[in-house]
PDB file of C-alpha atoms in Angstrom:
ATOM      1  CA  UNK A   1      -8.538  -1.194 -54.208  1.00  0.00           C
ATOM      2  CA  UNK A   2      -6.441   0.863 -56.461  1.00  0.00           C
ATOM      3  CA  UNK A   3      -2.900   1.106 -56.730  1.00  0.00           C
ATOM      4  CA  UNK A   4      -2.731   4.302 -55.430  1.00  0.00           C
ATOM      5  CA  UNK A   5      -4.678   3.463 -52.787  1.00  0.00           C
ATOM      6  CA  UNK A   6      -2.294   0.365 -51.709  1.00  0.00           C
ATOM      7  CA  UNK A   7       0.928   2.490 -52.343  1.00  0.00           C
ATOM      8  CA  UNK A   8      -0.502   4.581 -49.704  1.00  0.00           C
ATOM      9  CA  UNK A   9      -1.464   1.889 -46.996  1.00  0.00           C
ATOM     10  CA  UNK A  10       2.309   0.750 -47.692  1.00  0.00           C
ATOM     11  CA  UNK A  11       4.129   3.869 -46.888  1.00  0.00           C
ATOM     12  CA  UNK A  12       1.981   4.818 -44.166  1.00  0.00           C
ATOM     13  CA  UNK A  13       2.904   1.186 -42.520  1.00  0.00           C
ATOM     14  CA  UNK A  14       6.293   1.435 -43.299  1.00  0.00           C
ATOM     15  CA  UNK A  15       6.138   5.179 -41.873  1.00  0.00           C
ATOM     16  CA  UNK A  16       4.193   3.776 -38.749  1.00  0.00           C
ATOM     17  CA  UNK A  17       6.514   1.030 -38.321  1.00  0.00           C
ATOM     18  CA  UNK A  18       9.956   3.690 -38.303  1.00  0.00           C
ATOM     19  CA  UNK A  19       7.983   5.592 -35.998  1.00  0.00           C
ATOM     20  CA  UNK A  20       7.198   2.439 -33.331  1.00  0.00           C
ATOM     21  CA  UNK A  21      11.103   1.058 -33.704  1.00  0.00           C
ATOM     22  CA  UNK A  22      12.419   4.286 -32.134  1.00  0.00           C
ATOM     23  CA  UNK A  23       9.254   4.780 -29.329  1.00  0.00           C
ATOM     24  CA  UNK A  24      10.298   0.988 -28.735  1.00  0.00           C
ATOM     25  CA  UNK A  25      13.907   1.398 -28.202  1.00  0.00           C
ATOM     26  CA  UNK A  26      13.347   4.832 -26.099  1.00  0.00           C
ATOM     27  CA  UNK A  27      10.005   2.991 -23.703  1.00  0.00           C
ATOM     28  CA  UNK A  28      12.564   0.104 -23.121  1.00  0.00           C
ATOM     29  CA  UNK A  29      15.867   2.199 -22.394  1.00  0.00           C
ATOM     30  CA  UNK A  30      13.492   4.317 -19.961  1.00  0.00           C
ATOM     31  CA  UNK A  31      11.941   1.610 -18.464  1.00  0.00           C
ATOM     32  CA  UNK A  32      15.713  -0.310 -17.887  1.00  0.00           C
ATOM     33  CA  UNK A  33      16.800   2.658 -16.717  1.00  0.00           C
ATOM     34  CA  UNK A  34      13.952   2.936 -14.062  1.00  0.00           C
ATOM     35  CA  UNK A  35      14.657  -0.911 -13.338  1.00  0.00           C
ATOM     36  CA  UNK A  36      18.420  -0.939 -12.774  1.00  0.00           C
ATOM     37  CA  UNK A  37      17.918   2.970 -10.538  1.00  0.00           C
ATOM     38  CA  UNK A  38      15.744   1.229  -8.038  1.00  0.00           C
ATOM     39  CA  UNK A  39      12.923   3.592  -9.498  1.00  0.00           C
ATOM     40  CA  UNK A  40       8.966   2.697  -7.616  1.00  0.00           C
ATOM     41  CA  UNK A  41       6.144   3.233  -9.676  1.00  0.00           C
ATOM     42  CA  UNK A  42       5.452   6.227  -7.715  1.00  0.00           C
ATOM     43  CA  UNK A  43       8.788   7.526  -7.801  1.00  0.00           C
ATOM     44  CA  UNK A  44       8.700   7.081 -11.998  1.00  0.00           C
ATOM     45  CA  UNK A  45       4.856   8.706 -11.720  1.00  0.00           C
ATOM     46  CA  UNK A  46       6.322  11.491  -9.898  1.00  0.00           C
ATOM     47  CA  UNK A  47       8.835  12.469 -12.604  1.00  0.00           C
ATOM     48  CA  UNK A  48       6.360  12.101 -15.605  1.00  0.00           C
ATOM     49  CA  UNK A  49       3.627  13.411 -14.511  1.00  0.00           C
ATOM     50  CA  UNK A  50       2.764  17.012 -15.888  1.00  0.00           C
ATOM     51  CA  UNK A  51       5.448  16.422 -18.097  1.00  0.00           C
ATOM     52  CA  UNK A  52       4.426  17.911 -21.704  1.00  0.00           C
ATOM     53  CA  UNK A  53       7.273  15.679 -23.253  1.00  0.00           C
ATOM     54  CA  UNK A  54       6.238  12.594 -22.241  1.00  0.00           C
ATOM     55  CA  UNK A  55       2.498  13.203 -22.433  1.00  0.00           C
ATOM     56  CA  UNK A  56       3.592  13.967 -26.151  1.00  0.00           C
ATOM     57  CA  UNK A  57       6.030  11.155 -26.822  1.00  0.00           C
ATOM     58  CA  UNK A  58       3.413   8.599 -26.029  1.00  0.00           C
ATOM     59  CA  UNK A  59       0.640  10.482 -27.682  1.00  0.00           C
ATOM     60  CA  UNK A  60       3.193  10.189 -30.787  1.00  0.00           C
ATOM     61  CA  UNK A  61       3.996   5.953 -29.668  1.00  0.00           C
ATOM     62  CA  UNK A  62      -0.480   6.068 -29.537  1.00  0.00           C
ATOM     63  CA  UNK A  63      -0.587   7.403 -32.738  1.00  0.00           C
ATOM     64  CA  UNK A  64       1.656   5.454 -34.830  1.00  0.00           C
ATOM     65  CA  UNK A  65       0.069   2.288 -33.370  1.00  0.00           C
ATOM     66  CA  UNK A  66      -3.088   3.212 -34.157  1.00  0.00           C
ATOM     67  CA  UNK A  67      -2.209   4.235 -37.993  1.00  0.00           C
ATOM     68  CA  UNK A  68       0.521   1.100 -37.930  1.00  0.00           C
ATOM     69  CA  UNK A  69      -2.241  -1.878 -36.733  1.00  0.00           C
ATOM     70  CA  UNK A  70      -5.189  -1.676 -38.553  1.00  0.00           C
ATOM     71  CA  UNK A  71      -3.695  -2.060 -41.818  1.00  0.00           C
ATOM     72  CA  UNK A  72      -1.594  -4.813 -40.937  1.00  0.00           C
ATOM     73  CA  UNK A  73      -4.393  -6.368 -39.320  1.00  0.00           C
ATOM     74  CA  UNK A  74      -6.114  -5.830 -43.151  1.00  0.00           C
ATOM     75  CA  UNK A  75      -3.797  -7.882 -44.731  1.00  0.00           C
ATOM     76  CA  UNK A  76      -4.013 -10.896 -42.341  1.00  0.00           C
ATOM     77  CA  UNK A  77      -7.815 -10.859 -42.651  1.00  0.00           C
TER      78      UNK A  77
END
């Protein structure tokens, strides 16, 4: 593989990887948020669903795992 090539893998994992710290942070502070307000699931489905935001944040959280696994999943193998 070229150097290029490999400088490329590394800052699109490193991009990924900024990317999945703050999805983390926000899915955890929503879902402790949900937790401590008593939220059901159907209560929390009520709120999200239609909701162009969130369908977008997680495509975003979908995305960067997608771009983020693979190549670490290269290096192990």
């Amino acid at each position: 593989m070229s150097v290029r090539a490999q400088v490329l893998l590394w800052t699109a994992q490193r991009f990924s990887a900024a990317v999945l710290a703050v999805c983390v942070v926000v899915h955890l502070v929503t879902i402790i948020y949900a937790v401590r307000n008593g939220l059901s699931a159907a209560e929390i489905l009520g709120r999200t669903r239609g909701s162009y935001a969130w369908a977008g944040f997680y495509a975003i959280f979908v995305a960067a795992v997608v771009v983020h696994a693979p190549i670490g999943l290269r290096t192990i193998l």
